[in-house]
Amino acid sequence: MATLTKEAEQRILSLLLAEGLVDPTLAGAAQDLDQLINEHAITSDMVSHATAVIIGVPYVELKNIIIDQDILLKIPYEAQSRFMVVPLGEKDGMLNIAMSDVTNVQATDYISNLINQPVRVWMSSERGIKEMLEKNHGDFASVKEAVKDTNEELAAQAQRADVKTIVQDSPISKALTTILSYAVKTKSSDIHIEPLEDSLIIRCRVDGVLRKIMDLPKVVAPALVSRVKILANLKIDEHRIPQDGQFTVLVEDKEVDLRIATSPVTWGEQVVIRLLDKKGVSMKIDEMGMTGRALRTVLTGIAKPNGMILTSGPTGSGKSTTLYALINQIKSEEINIVTLEDPVEYKMDGINQIQVNVDAGLTFASGLRSILRQDPDVVMVGEIRDNETAQLAVQAALTGHLVFSTLHTNSAAGILPRLLDMGIEPFLLASTLNVVIGQRLVRRVTEKRDTYKSSEIETESINSIVGDLLPQTKDDVDRVSEDLGYPGLPVRDDRYYMLAKGRDTKETPGGYSGRAGLYETIEVDEDIQKMITNHSTAAEIMRLARSKGTVTMRQDGILKVLSGITSIEEVNRVASDLS
């Protein structure tokens, strides 16, 4: 930031006082802004923001912003460091850049001529610029070093799978560590290492959406894949068949478990790394988005001493996390909880967790037989995949155990005919099921948001889906909102609803940050039991459940839209196949 005159400092201080951001007593006693900063009365970010307002330029807060590697490479690092500038992104043919000194016209012109492209300048604090430069260029310096050092000799060694050449302090090992650290910092759930014909792409999945973070030369692919295999204890000379493994890394003083899956593809070997950070995941069911009627139904089901609680949804819909949250809800020293998982995703104290090992003969079915001889009170089976596991789970519930598990179906009601197809007798299923859950995950609208009036089509869609659930008068608002679990629901309106839209920034791509669950829960009461024994379809069962008050996933999604949690676009993205 440029040196400020006394007049400029006074204008900045006046603005901060007007906004209530500084104590008037402290401001009166201070000689200048530097003293206020040193006394922690204000921050340098506040001064930069106020300066931007006064001189009329846009301001950007760089904390936690993610910048694509292609954009970072637009401006050489030497120029970024020299002029305290960070490229943000491109729009309408211009490169948006953040600078600490926006009055330095010569620097702006130099950068524009250097990249042969017009620029639009945003202001940010010098501290924010320095942290961003350190983060981005510190993060990927080792990757660049690996690319530089990975010459023909290293590539040839990697092709021969010479373990000795891929040691812990090698450039490629540092590159992998850097990629993992970047993924953890950005709260990625997965890393995809994907070979193409002439390059290697690294992508990260953040809040359920994949984003490319860098392109690497194809020459580094064999060494990088081999390093992952070494850490996961896989066969590095096996390239023809898929392999699975796992290992743990320490990033920023916290352990992160990694699940590794490799598979041969057209241009080499693809590697997918799943990151499992227990500390970064809420283990409380109410914090995951389950509320109101759905939450009450589940809490009633898990309070019973025996029976089955099953959750369903596609891959990546948060089924396992829901089971962990339910287990966490009932966990105590008075009961023995045993789980059978493939793999053990989150390690929890006070629970006996067993890892499936098919090669050693430990399958879900054989493991479940063993578990039942360990005097369990509660059993969690990671997934019911076959008839034998389904039969054993039902028998466990019949003999006085509380059983948790998952299935791959589209809805809660779809669980019932799916188990019948697996050969479970209808009367056994009817007498053992407590609750069935269907779920999806949607991205949350960020706290930095704007509101807008729903369009005519959106209003019609909202009313067709949840119009009968919404308060019909102002007097109904508190009662209905409490029943459904969403405070302050609007009265049904045929004109418009006020909806939230997150601000699309580098920090919050698309206007989203974090995820929440969409849920539907069905309590298996006597009426549902009769439908099961009569082999009713999933649609028939869901119609009866809705008549009893079940809120469907799509309805839950629209209620979350009206509550400002997510957007209609997100609900349509993940639940367009649901009624």
XYZ file of C-alpha atoms in Angstrom:
579
model
C 0.000 0.000 0.000
C 1.282 3.480 -0.830
C 2.410 5.823 1.949
C -0.611 7.797 3.189
C -0.706 11.525 3.817
C -2.089 12.873 7.093
C -5.180 14.052 5.220
C -5.733 10.569 3.749
C -5.239 8.952 7.148
C -7.823 11.289 8.665
C -10.365 10.436 5.951
C -9.782 6.704 6.515
C -10.118 7.093 10.274
C -13.330 9.098 9.843
C -14.797 6.334 7.682
C -13.824 3.642 10.209
C -15.391 5.692 13.013
C -18.575 6.211 10.987
C -18.834 2.468 10.437
C -18.307 1.795 14.159
C -15.151 -0.217 13.472
C -12.873 1.591 15.909
C -13.266 2.803 19.496
C -13.486 6.640 19.443
C -11.463 6.854 22.655
C -8.596 4.840 21.168
C -8.811 6.777 17.903
C -8.509 10.104 19.734
C -5.466 8.983 21.706
C -3.559 7.520 18.733
C -1.055 9.523 16.748
C -1.615 7.681 13.461
C -3.086 4.545 11.868
C 0.092 2.539 12.457
C -0.301 3.001 16.210
C -3.922 1.783 16.048
C -2.804 -1.253 14.072
C 0.011 -2.020 16.529
C -2.455 -1.734 19.431
C -4.826 -4.116 17.595
C -7.565 -1.480 17.571
C -7.864 -1.916 13.800
C -6.335 -4.215 11.183
C -4.373 -3.450 8.030
C -7.202 -5.114 6.064
C -9.655 -2.557 7.487
C -7.365 0.297 6.423
C -6.993 -1.122 2.904
C -10.749 -1.637 2.572
C -11.461 1.919 3.722
C -8.833 3.246 1.313
C -10.494 1.385 -1.567
C -13.870 2.909 -0.666
C -12.423 6.416 -0.521
C -10.574 6.254 -3.853
C -13.407 4.369 -5.566
C -11.833 1.048 -6.544
C -13.247 -2.439 -5.841
C -11.821 -4.317 -2.865
C -11.228 -8.058 -2.537
C -10.540 -10.088 0.609
C -7.986 -12.739 -0.405
C -8.345 -15.020 2.626
C -9.106 -18.609 1.563
C -9.453 -17.653 -2.091
C -8.582 -20.448 -4.520
C -6.883 -19.418 -7.766
C -6.529 -21.742 -10.752
C -2.949 -22.564 -11.643
C -3.513 -21.453 -15.250
C -4.407 -17.971 -13.955
C -1.472 -17.845 -11.537
C 0.929 -18.533 -14.380
C -0.403 -15.542 -16.348
C 1.980 -13.244 -14.454
C 5.550 -14.375 -13.662
C 6.175 -14.860 -9.957
C 9.011 -12.313 -10.015
C 6.577 -9.622 -11.206
C 3.936 -10.653 -8.667
C 6.446 -10.416 -5.838
C 7.994 -7.160 -7.059
C 4.722 -5.243 -7.497
C 2.666 -7.033 -4.798
C 0.085 -8.245 -7.299
C -1.950 -11.447 -7.578
C -3.930 -12.499 -10.684
C -7.518 -13.451 -9.770
C -9.259 -14.543 -12.950
C -10.326 -13.560 -16.449
C -13.589 -11.954 -17.516
C -14.608 -10.277 -20.770
C -11.055 -10.561 -22.106
C -9.543 -8.753 -19.119
C -7.367 -10.148 -16.338
C -8.563 -9.186 -12.852
C -5.621 -8.501 -10.546
C -5.363 -7.628 -6.847
C -2.774 -5.010 -5.828
C -1.832 -3.412 -2.536
C -0.920 -0.112 -4.239
C -3.582 0.599 -6.870
C -2.165 4.094 -7.443
C 0.970 2.663 -9.064
C -0.072 3.248 -12.671
C 3.393 2.351 -13.980
C 3.172 -1.090 -12.402
C -0.288 -1.639 -13.864
C 0.864 -0.642 -17.358
C 3.977 -2.824 -17.018
C 1.919 -5.889 -16.105
C -0.586 -5.231 -18.906
C 2.236 -4.969 -21.464
C 4.002 -7.991 -19.964
C 1.013 -10.301 -20.472
C -0.250 -8.467 -23.584
C -3.730 -8.204 -22.080
C -5.795 -5.426 -20.460
C -6.167 -5.646 -16.675
C -8.784 -4.606 -14.151
C -7.362 -3.634 -10.769
C -8.817 -4.626 -7.401
C -7.380 -3.475 -4.103
C -6.304 -5.787 -1.299
C -4.151 -5.489 1.781
C -0.402 -5.986 1.544
C -0.687 -8.695 4.210
C -3.297 -10.506 2.134
C -1.142 -10.238 -1.006
C 1.931 -11.610 0.784
C -0.011 -14.512 2.285
C -1.503 -15.359 -1.112
C 1.914 -15.279 -2.802
C 3.359 -17.502 -0.082
C 0.405 -19.863 -0.230
C 0.227 -20.272 -3.999
C 3.881 -20.227 -4.871
C 4.901 -21.980 -1.688
C 2.261 -24.647 -2.316
C 3.330 -25.429 -5.834
C 7.026 -24.603 -5.777
C 7.892 -28.260 -5.196
C 5.602 -29.295 -8.024
C 7.415 -26.950 -10.365
C 10.729 -28.253 -9.045
C 9.598 -31.787 -9.759
C 8.615 -30.849 -13.289
C 11.986 -29.204 -13.794
C 13.960 -32.097 -12.334
C 11.927 -34.865 -13.944
C 14.060 -35.325 -17.022
C 14.328 -38.312 -19.302
C 16.490 -40.203 -16.806
C 13.945 -39.852 -13.977
C 11.122 -40.829 -16.328
C 13.025 -43.930 -17.396
C 13.665 -44.874 -13.765
C 9.995 -44.430 -12.923
C 9.007 -46.612 -15.870
C 11.261 -49.353 -14.435
C 9.550 -48.797 -11.061
C 12.895 -48.405 -9.341
C 11.798 -47.755 -5.764
C 15.202 -46.440 -4.741
C 14.858 -43.450 -7.073
C 11.557 -42.335 -5.554
C 12.679 -41.675 -2.010
C 10.988 -39.419 0.508
C 13.121 -36.344 -0.207
C 12.924 -36.606 -4.001
C 11.269 -33.777 -5.968
C 8.317 -35.955 -6.961
C 7.695 -36.895 -3.317
C 7.707 -33.225 -2.329
C 5.326 -32.517 -5.210
C 2.852 -35.125 -3.960
C 3.078 -33.746 -0.418
C 2.331 -30.298 -1.773
C -0.715 -31.485 -3.730
C -2.063 -33.277 -0.636
C -1.513 -30.181 1.513
C -3.317 -28.015 -1.023
C -6.272 -30.411 -1.063
C -6.523 -30.412 2.729
C -6.352 -26.603 2.919
C -9.143 -26.236 0.361
C -11.270 -28.908 2.123
C -11.279 -31.149 -0.925
C -12.921 -34.558 -0.588
C -11.051 -36.151 -3.515
C -7.954 -35.684 -5.659
C -8.000 -36.979 -9.241
C -4.672 -37.609 -10.993
C -5.644 -38.179 -14.627
C -3.280 -38.870 -17.534
C -4.108 -37.506 -20.978
C -2.262 -38.059 -24.230
C 0.198 -35.197 -23.742
C -0.303 -34.031 -20.137
C -1.286 -34.953 -16.599
C -4.287 -33.211 -15.020
C -4.755 -32.746 -11.264
C -8.330 -32.061 -10.160
C -9.849 -31.612 -6.706
C -13.464 -32.125 -5.676
C -14.652 -29.293 -3.431
C -18.222 -29.378 -2.086
C -19.047 -32.159 -4.523
C -17.817 -30.377 -7.672
C -14.536 -31.174 -9.452
C -12.170 -28.301 -10.256
C -8.905 -28.496 -12.201
C -6.013 -27.099 -10.193
C -3.078 -27.739 -12.526
C -1.689 -29.307 -15.687
C 1.639 -31.140 -15.488
C 3.873 -32.541 -18.242
C 3.125 -36.162 -19.054
C 6.730 -37.092 -18.151
C 6.022 -36.798 -14.386
C 3.066 -39.213 -14.468
C 4.919 -42.534 -13.908
C 6.953 -41.165 -10.991
C 3.953 -39.509 -9.322
C 1.772 -42.623 -9.603
C 4.606 -44.821 -8.340
C 5.091 -42.576 -5.300
C 1.385 -42.896 -4.412
C 1.605 -46.684 -4.789
C 4.648 -46.886 -2.534
C 2.904 -44.965 0.242
C -0.278 -47.052 -0.126
C 1.743 -50.302 -0.128
C 0.531 -51.249 -3.617
C 2.362 -53.136 -6.363
C 4.178 -50.490 -8.346
C 4.964 -52.869 -11.192
C 1.287 -53.765 -11.707
C -0.332 -51.533 -14.319
C -2.970 -53.821 -15.817
C -5.548 -54.121 -13.032
C -7.116 -51.718 -10.493
C -5.631 -51.578 -6.984
C -6.910 -50.188 -3.686
C -4.956 -49.028 -0.663
C -4.713 -46.419 2.046
C -2.275 -44.394 4.132
C -2.297 -41.458 6.555
C -0.620 -38.063 6.246
C -0.041 -35.286 8.773
C -1.060 -31.882 7.406
C -1.004 -28.749 9.575
C -0.838 -30.811 12.780
C -3.842 -32.989 11.956
C -4.024 -36.528 10.634
C -5.871 -37.128 7.380
C -6.686 -40.655 6.243
C -6.357 -41.259 2.508
C -8.065 -43.963 0.456
C -6.299 -44.765 -2.806
C -7.822 -46.274 -5.944
C -5.741 -46.796 -9.093
C -7.001 -48.057 -12.418
C -5.603 -48.421 -15.945
C -6.993 -45.937 -18.468
C -6.258 -45.200 -22.117
C -3.249 -42.945 -21.530
C -1.762 -44.544 -18.417
C -2.956 -45.011 -14.845
C -5.548 -42.890 -13.096
C -5.310 -42.339 -9.337
C -8.201 -41.154 -7.161
C -7.373 -40.157 -3.584
C -10.243 -39.807 -1.098
C -9.427 -37.536 1.856
C -11.090 -38.415 5.143
C -10.662 -35.662 7.706
C -12.659 -36.573 10.802
C -12.100 -33.171 12.415
C -13.478 -31.431 9.346
C -16.779 -33.369 9.384
C -19.652 -32.719 11.756
C -20.643 -35.842 13.656
C -23.893 -34.298 14.908
C -26.960 -35.303 12.949
C -28.778 -31.989 13.479
C -25.784 -30.014 12.133
C -25.821 -32.043 8.921
C -29.189 -30.659 7.800
C -31.624 -33.159 9.317
C -34.347 -31.299 11.164
C -38.008 -31.215 12.121
C -40.101 -34.281 11.370
C -37.211 -36.206 9.811
C -35.010 -35.724 12.877
C -37.791 -36.721 15.274
C -38.469 -39.890 13.275
C -34.794 -40.934 13.299
C -34.297 -40.196 16.999
C -37.343 -42.338 17.780
C -35.970 -45.180 15.643
C -32.496 -45.246 17.206
C -33.956 -45.102 20.725
C -35.384 -48.606 20.281
C -33.260 -51.479 21.657
C -33.391 -53.494 18.427
C -34.356 -53.274 14.765
C -32.789 -51.841 11.592
C -32.072 -48.270 10.549
C -31.116 -48.116 6.874
C -30.003 -45.148 4.811
C -29.900 -44.952 1.004
C -28.630 -42.739 -1.772
C -26.104 -42.664 -4.608
C -22.338 -42.728 -4.100
C -21.140 -39.542 -2.427
C -24.488 -38.652 -0.845
C -23.170 -38.803 2.723
C -24.688 -42.133 3.789
C -21.670 -43.272 5.794
C -21.370 -39.896 7.519
C -25.025 -40.130 8.543
C -24.415 -43.569 10.060
C -21.407 -42.259 11.999
C -23.515 -39.367 13.309
C -26.252 -41.777 14.444
C -23.687 -44.029 16.119
C -22.188 -40.970 17.801
C -25.664 -40.043 19.034
C -26.173 -43.312 20.925
C -22.558 -44.077 21.882
C -21.995 -44.727 25.603
C -19.939 -46.895 27.930
C -23.008 -49.045 28.641
C -23.312 -50.574 25.174
C -20.973 -52.515 22.883
C -20.902 -51.040 19.374
C -19.170 -53.031 16.626
C -18.820 -51.866 13.013
C -17.863 -53.690 9.834
C -16.642 -51.297 7.156
C -14.928 -51.222 3.785
C -12.898 -49.221 4.518
C -13.007 -47.723 8.026
C -13.529 -44.097 7.011
C -13.498 -42.314 10.357
C -11.855 -43.746 13.457
C -14.028 -43.197 16.549
C -13.114 -43.768 20.186
C -15.280 -46.195 22.140
C -16.296 -48.200 19.060
C -14.879 -51.508 17.832
C -14.311 -50.992 14.115
C -13.447 -53.872 11.790
C -11.950 -53.456 8.304
C -13.244 -55.794 5.585
C -10.445 -57.784 3.949
C -11.762 -59.868 1.066
C -8.329 -61.288 0.220
C -8.093 -62.738 3.737
C -11.658 -64.039 3.602
C -13.148 -61.304 5.810
C -16.240 -60.225 3.866
C -19.306 -58.385 5.108
C -21.129 -61.703 5.501
C -18.335 -63.604 7.297
C -17.491 -60.562 9.408
C -21.106 -60.127 10.446
C -21.243 -63.742 11.624
C -18.147 -63.097 13.724
C -19.528 -59.848 15.131
C -22.632 -61.582 16.436
C -20.395 -63.783 18.607
C -18.806 -60.698 20.233
C -21.807 -59.815 22.428
C -22.707 -56.601 20.551
C -25.614 -54.311 21.404
C -25.297 -52.247 18.234
C -23.970 -53.401 14.854
C -23.095 -51.185 11.900
C -22.554 -52.825 8.510
C -21.016 -50.408 6.030
C -23.126 -51.637 3.117
C -25.577 -54.423 2.345
C -24.251 -55.667 -0.993
C -25.635 -59.188 -1.317
C -28.383 -61.539 -0.194
C -26.260 -63.242 2.463
C -25.353 -59.980 4.203
C -28.992 -58.860 4.050
C -30.185 -62.121 5.623
C -27.624 -61.889 8.421
C -28.478 -58.236 9.129
C -32.169 -59.106 9.456
C -31.353 -62.041 11.751
C -29.206 -59.759 13.911
C -32.113 -57.321 14.251
C -34.490 -60.180 15.076
C -32.223 -61.444 17.872
C -32.217 -58.181 19.792
C -29.540 -56.042 18.126
C -29.814 -52.524 16.762
C -28.468 -52.665 13.190
C -27.329 -49.735 11.019
C -26.471 -50.092 7.322
C -26.700 -48.545 3.832
C -28.058 -49.526 0.426
C -27.759 -47.986 -3.018
C -31.320 -46.944 -3.919
C -32.771 -43.651 -5.124
C -35.148 -43.059 -2.225
C -36.076 -44.191 1.270
C -39.084 -46.124 0.025
C -36.888 -47.870 -2.560
C -35.070 -49.678 0.265
C -38.100 -51.873 0.979
C -38.614 -53.549 -2.427
C -34.809 -53.743 -2.830
C -34.526 -55.922 0.277
C -37.465 -58.039 -0.905
C -35.573 -58.561 -4.187
C -32.631 -59.792 -2.109
C -34.779 -62.622 -0.832
C -35.796 -61.245 2.572
C -39.194 -62.587 3.631
C -41.765 -59.762 3.807
C -42.896 -60.632 7.323
C -39.286 -60.578 8.568
C -38.608 -57.238 6.918
C -41.799 -55.733 8.295
C -40.990 -56.808 11.847
C -37.338 -55.646 11.883
C -37.253 -52.262 10.118
C -37.493 -49.197 12.363
C -36.664 -46.324 10.010
C -35.515 -45.945 6.402
C -33.694 -42.799 5.261
C -33.073 -41.353 1.810
C -30.546 -38.571 1.296
C -28.597 -36.307 -1.033
C -26.019 -33.535 -0.507
C -26.406 -29.948 -1.725
C -23.997 -27.035 -1.550
C -24.745 -24.302 0.988
C -25.200 -20.700 -0.122
C -22.332 -18.666 1.309
C -22.895 -16.138 4.089
C -21.935 -13.347 1.688
C -25.159 -13.270 -0.299
C -27.813 -11.245 -2.053
C -31.570 -11.758 -2.121
C -33.894 -11.724 -5.106
C -37.540 -12.287 -5.932
C -38.374 -15.684 -7.376
C -39.523 -15.717 -10.990
C -43.024 -16.757 -11.977
C -41.785 -20.228 -12.939
C -39.812 -20.611 -9.697
C -42.789 -19.499 -7.617
C -45.072 -21.966 -9.379
C -42.531 -24.761 -8.852
C -42.145 -23.930 -5.139
C -45.884 -23.922 -4.576
C -46.401 -27.178 -6.456
C -43.788 -28.926 -4.303
C -44.246 -27.426 -0.805
C -47.258 -25.136 -1.095
C -49.374 -27.421 1.069
C -46.622 -27.543 3.750
C -46.083 -23.781 4.062
C -47.938 -21.591 6.575
C -51.227 -20.448 5.036
C -51.537 -17.382 7.302
C -49.193 -15.329 9.475
C -50.711 -16.967 12.541
C -49.478 -20.352 11.269
C -45.837 -19.315 10.784
C -44.438 -20.234 14.216
C -46.342 -23.520 14.484
C -45.510 -24.754 10.975
C -41.887 -23.550 11.151
C -41.327 -25.404 14.422
C -42.992 -28.561 13.092
C -40.872 -28.618 9.912
C -37.737 -27.399 11.690
C -37.130 -24.257 9.637
C -37.605 -21.008 11.616
C -39.345 -18.146 9.844
C -40.818 -19.947 6.845
C -42.754 -17.566 4.569
C -46.525 -17.618 4.204
C -47.606 -19.279 0.970
C -47.588 -16.687 -1.795
C -48.625 -16.936 -5.431
C -46.611 -13.833 -6.407
C -43.003 -14.418 -5.331
C -40.661 -15.585 -2.569
C -37.448 -13.917 -1.417
C -34.578 -16.304 -2.167
C -30.848 -16.167 -1.417
C -28.043 -16.206 -3.961
C -24.403 -16.465 -2.873
C -21.793 -14.126 -4.266
C -19.586 -15.839 -6.819
C -16.028 -15.134 -5.709
C -12.723 -16.935 -5.867
C -13.204 -17.769 -2.207
C -16.709 -19.159 -2.782
C -16.998 -20.455 -6.379
C -20.567 -20.299 -7.620
C -21.629 -18.593 -4.403
C -21.423 -21.787 -2.326
C -19.403 -22.947 0.676
C -19.893 -26.248 2.492
C -22.689 -28.774 2.101
C -25.926 -29.800 3.789
C -28.037 -32.936 3.508
C -31.483 -33.367 1.992
C -33.358 -36.079 3.847
C -36.560 -38.074 3.765
C -37.370 -40.509 6.550
C -40.091 -43.148 6.797
C -41.102 -44.692 10.091
C -42.095 -48.304 9.513
C -45.349 -48.423 11.486
C -48.172 -50.964 11.247
C -49.610 -49.486 8.030
C -46.215 -49.534 6.286
C -45.639 -53.088 7.581
C -48.892 -54.214 5.915
C -47.764 -52.669 2.624
C -44.427 -54.511 2.870
C -46.139 -57.862 3.420
C -48.389 -57.116 0.423
C -45.323 -56.446 -1.799
C -46.365 -52.846 -2.472
C -44.203 -50.742 -4.791
C -41.900 -47.964 -3.628
C -44.275 -45.353 -5.103
C -47.250 -46.771 -3.185
C -45.281 -46.843 0.064
C -44.109 -43.254 -0.427
C -47.673 -42.054 -1.075
C -48.782 -43.566 2.225
C -45.756 -42.116 4.029
C -46.464 -38.640 2.653
C -50.053 -38.881 3.836
C -48.636 -39.539 7.318
C -46.427 -36.458 7.227
C -43.168 -37.610 5.624
C -41.322 -34.722 3.951
C -39.664 -35.918 0.733
C -36.088 -35.058 -0.202
C -37.273 -32.666 -2.875
C -39.614 -30.961 -0.430
C -36.823 -30.790 2.145
C -34.641 -29.177 -0.514
C -37.205 -26.484 -1.365
C -37.738 -25.756 2.342
C -33.970 -25.301 2.626
C -34.152 -22.925 -0.361
C -36.836 -20.837 1.374
C -34.690 -20.835 4.527
C -31.668 -19.504 2.618
C -29.573 -22.643 3.086
C -29.253 -23.604 -0.581
C -30.564 -22.660 -4.032
C -33.184 -24.021 -6.408
C -30.406 -24.801 -8.901
C -28.661 -27.011 -6.331
C -31.843 -28.885 -5.436
C -32.568 -29.480 -9.115
C -28.980 -30.620 -9.674
C -29.048 -33.402 -7.085
C -32.744 -34.244 -6.832
C -34.156 -33.729 -10.325
C -35.040 -37.456 -10.501
C -37.153 -37.300 -7.333
C -40.802 -36.390 -6.905
